[in-house]
Coordinates of C-alpha atoms in Angstrom, one line a residue:
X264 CA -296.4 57.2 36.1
X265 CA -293.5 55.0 35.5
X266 CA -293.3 53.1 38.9
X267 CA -296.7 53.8 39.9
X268 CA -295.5 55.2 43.0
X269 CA -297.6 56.9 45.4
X270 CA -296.7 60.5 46.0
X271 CA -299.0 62.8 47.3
X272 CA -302.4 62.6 49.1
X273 CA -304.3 65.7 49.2
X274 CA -306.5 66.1 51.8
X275 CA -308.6 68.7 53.0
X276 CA -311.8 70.0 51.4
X277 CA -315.0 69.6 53.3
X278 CA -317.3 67.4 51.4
X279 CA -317.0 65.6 47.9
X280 CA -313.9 66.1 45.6
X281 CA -315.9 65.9 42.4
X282 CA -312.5 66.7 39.7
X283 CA -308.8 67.9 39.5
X284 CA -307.2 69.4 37.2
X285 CA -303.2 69.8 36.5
X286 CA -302.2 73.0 35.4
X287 CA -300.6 72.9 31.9
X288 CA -297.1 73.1 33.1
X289 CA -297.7 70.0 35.5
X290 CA -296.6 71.9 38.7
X291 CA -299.7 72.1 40.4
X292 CA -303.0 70.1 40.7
X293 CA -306.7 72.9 41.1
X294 CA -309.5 70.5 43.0
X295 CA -313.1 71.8 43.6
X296 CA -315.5 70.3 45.6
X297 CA -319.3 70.6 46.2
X298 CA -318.0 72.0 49.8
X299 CA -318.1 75.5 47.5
X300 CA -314.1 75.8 47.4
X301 CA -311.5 76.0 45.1
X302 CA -308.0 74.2 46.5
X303 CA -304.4 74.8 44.4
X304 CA -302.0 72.3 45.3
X305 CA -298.0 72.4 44.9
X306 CA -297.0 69.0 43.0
X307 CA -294.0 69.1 44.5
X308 CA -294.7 69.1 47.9
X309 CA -298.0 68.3 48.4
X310 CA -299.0 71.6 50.4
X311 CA -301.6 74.4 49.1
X312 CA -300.2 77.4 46.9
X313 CA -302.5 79.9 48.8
X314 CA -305.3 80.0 51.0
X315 CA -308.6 78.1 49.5
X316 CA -310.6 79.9 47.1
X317 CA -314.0 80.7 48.0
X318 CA -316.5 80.5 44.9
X319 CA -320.5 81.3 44.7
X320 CA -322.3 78.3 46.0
X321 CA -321.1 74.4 44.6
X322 CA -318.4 74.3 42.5
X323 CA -319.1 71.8 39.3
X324 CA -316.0 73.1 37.2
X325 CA -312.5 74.5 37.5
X326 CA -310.3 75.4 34.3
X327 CA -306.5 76.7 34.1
X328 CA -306.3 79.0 31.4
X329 CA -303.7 78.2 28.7
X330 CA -301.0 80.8 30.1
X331 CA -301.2 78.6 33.6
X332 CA -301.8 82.5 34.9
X333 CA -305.5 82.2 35.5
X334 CA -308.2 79.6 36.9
X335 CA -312.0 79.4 35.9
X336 CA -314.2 78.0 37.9
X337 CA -317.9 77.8 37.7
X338 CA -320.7 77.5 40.0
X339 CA -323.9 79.6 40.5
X340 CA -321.4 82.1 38.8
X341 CA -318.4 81.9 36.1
X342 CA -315.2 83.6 38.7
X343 CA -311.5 83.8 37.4
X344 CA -309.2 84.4 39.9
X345 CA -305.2 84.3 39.6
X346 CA -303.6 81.2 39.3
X347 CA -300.6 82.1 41.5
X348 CA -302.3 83.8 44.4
X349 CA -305.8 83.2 44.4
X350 CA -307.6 86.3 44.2
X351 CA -309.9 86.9 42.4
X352 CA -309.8 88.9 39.2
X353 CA -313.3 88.7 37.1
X354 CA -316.5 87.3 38.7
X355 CA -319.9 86.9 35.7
X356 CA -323.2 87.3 37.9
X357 CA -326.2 85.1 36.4
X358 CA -323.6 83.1 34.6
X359 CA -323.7 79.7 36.5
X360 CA -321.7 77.1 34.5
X361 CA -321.3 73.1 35.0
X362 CA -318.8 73.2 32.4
X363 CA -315.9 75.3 31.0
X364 CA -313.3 75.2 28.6
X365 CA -310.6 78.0 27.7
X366 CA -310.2 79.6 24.1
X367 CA -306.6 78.9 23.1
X368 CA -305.2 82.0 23.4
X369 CA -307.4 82.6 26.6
X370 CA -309.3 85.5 25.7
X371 CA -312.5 83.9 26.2
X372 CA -314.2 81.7 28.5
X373 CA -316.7 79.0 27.0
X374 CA -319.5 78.0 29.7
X375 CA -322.3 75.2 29.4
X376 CA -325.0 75.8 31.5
X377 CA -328.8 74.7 31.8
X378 CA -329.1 73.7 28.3
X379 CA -327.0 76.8 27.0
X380 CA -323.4 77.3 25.9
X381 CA -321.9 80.9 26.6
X382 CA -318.7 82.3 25.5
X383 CA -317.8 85.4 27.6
X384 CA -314.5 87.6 27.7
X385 CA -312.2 86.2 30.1
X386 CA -310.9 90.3 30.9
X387 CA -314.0 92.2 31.2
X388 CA -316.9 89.1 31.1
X389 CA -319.0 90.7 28.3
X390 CA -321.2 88.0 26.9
X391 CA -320.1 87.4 23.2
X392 CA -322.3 84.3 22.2
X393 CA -325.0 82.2 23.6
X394 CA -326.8 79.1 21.7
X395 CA -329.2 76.4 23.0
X396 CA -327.5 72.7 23.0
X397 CA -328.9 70.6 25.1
X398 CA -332.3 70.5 27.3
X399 CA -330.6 69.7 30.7
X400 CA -327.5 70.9 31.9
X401 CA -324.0 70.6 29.6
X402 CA -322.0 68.3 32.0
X403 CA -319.4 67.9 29.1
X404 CA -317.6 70.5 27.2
X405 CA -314.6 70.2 25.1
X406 CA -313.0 72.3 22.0
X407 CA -311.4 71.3 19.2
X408 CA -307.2 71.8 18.4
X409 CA -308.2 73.9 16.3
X410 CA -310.5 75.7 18.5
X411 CA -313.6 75.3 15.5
X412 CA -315.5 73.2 17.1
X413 CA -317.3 72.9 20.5
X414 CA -318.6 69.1 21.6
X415 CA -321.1 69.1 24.4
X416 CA -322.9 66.2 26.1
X417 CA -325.3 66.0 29.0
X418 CA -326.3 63.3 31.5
X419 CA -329.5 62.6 29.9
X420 CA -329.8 63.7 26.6
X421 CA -328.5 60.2 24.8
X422 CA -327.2 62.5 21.8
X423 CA -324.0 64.7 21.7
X424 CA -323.3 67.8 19.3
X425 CA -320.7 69.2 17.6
X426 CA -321.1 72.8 17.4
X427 CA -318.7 75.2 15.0
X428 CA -318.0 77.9 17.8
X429 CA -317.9 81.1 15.1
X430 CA -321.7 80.9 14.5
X431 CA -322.7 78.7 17.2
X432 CA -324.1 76.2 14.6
X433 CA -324.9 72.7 15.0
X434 CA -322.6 70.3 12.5
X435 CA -323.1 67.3 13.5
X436 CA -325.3 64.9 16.2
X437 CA -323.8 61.7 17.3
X438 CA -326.4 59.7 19.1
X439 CA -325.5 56.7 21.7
X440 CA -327.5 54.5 24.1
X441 CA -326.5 55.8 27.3
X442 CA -325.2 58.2 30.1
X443 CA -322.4 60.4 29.2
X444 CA -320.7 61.9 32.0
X445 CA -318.3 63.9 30.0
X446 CA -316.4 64.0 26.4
X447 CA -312.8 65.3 25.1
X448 CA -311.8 65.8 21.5
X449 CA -308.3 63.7 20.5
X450 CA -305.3 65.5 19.6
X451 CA -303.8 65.6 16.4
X452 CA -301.4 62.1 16.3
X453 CA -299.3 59.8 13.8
X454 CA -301.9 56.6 13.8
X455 CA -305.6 58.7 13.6
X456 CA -305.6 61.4 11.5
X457 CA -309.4 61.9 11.5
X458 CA -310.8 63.5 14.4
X459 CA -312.8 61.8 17.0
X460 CA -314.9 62.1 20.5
X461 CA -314.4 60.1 23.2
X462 CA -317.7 60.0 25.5
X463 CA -317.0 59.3 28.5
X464 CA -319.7 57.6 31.7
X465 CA -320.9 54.8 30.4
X466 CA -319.5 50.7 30.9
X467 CA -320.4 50.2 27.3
X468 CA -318.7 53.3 25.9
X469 CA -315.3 52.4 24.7
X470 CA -315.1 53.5 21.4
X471 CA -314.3 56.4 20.2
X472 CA -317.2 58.2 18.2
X473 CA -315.3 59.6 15.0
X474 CA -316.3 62.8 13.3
X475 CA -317.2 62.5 9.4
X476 CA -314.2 64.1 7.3
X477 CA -316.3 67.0 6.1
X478 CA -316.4 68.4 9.3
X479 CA -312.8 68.5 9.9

């Protein structure tokens, strides 16, 4: 990041790279494509970790887990697989997903599907919660620090919601004017101590939307 320097290009998937990923200990880079495959990637040297991963149908989302030892990815079903060799550990049937975020200490897997948020077990897949959000499908998930609160957004839906993931309750609505691709809570810093959402997909979407204090 420093120099700017060109390092690696990865090439090989068979149609559209739609999203990367590093894992959290920056080593490797997970891509998935609409090509139905999941590709791991050495930082270091460029070259795949293992063979491609094979998923059900398109692939819309792929998620390290916190411990780096497990990737989510979801298409016409949520599938976990191990991070370090590629195969497969948990697959949920009926549980297609366009987004996914991890629980902090990786026990569950949060999905965002056609208009639904699930939270499954990341060891066994049992379905723990499920709530309606939005009326098209969740292309934007993201939980809080504090893992309390869930923010979802969809493409066409011109409102985003803040959800408090025990009870899968609505707490607040934050309306805007146009497309939203995805959306990522801040992390705690020095200058903002109030929390906000950044919305991400439209040209006219550069400030942050800020949560009221109450639901901190």
């Amino acid at each position: 990041m420093e120099s700017g320097e060109l390092i690696h290009v990865f090439e090989g998937h068979g149609d559209d790279v739609n999203s990367v990923y590093f894992s959290p200990d920056s080593t490797r880079v997970v891509s998935r494509s609409r090509d139905g495959t999941v590709w791991v990637w050495s930082v270091e040297t460029g070259e795949l970790a293992f063979e491609p991963i094979e998923c059900h149908g398109r692939v819309y989302c792929v998620r390290y887990s916190p411990s780096r030892d497990r990737i989510a990815s979801g298409a016409d079903s949520v599938q976990i697989w191990n991070a370090e060799t590629g195969v497969g550990i948990l697959s949920i049937r009926g549980s297609s997903a366009c987004s996914l975020a991890w629980t902090l200490n990786g026990t569950d897997i949060i999905g965002g599907g056609f208009g639904l948020v699930t939270i499954w077990n990341s060891d066994g897949g049992e379905r723990l919660r499920m709530w309606n959000a939005h009326g098209g499908s969740i292309r934007g998930l993201s939980l809080s620090p504090t893992a309390t609160q869930l923010a979802t957004s969809n493409w066409w839906d011109k409102v985003a919601f803040v959800f408090d993931t025990s009870a899968g309750e609505r707490t607040t609505s934050l309306k805007h004017d146009q497309q939203v691709q995805t959306i990522a809570f801040s992390r705690p810093g020095r200058v903002r101590r109030q929390q906000a959402l950044v919305l991400v997909g439209s040209p006219r979407m550069r400030r942050p939307a800020t949560l009221p204090r109450r639901e901190l």
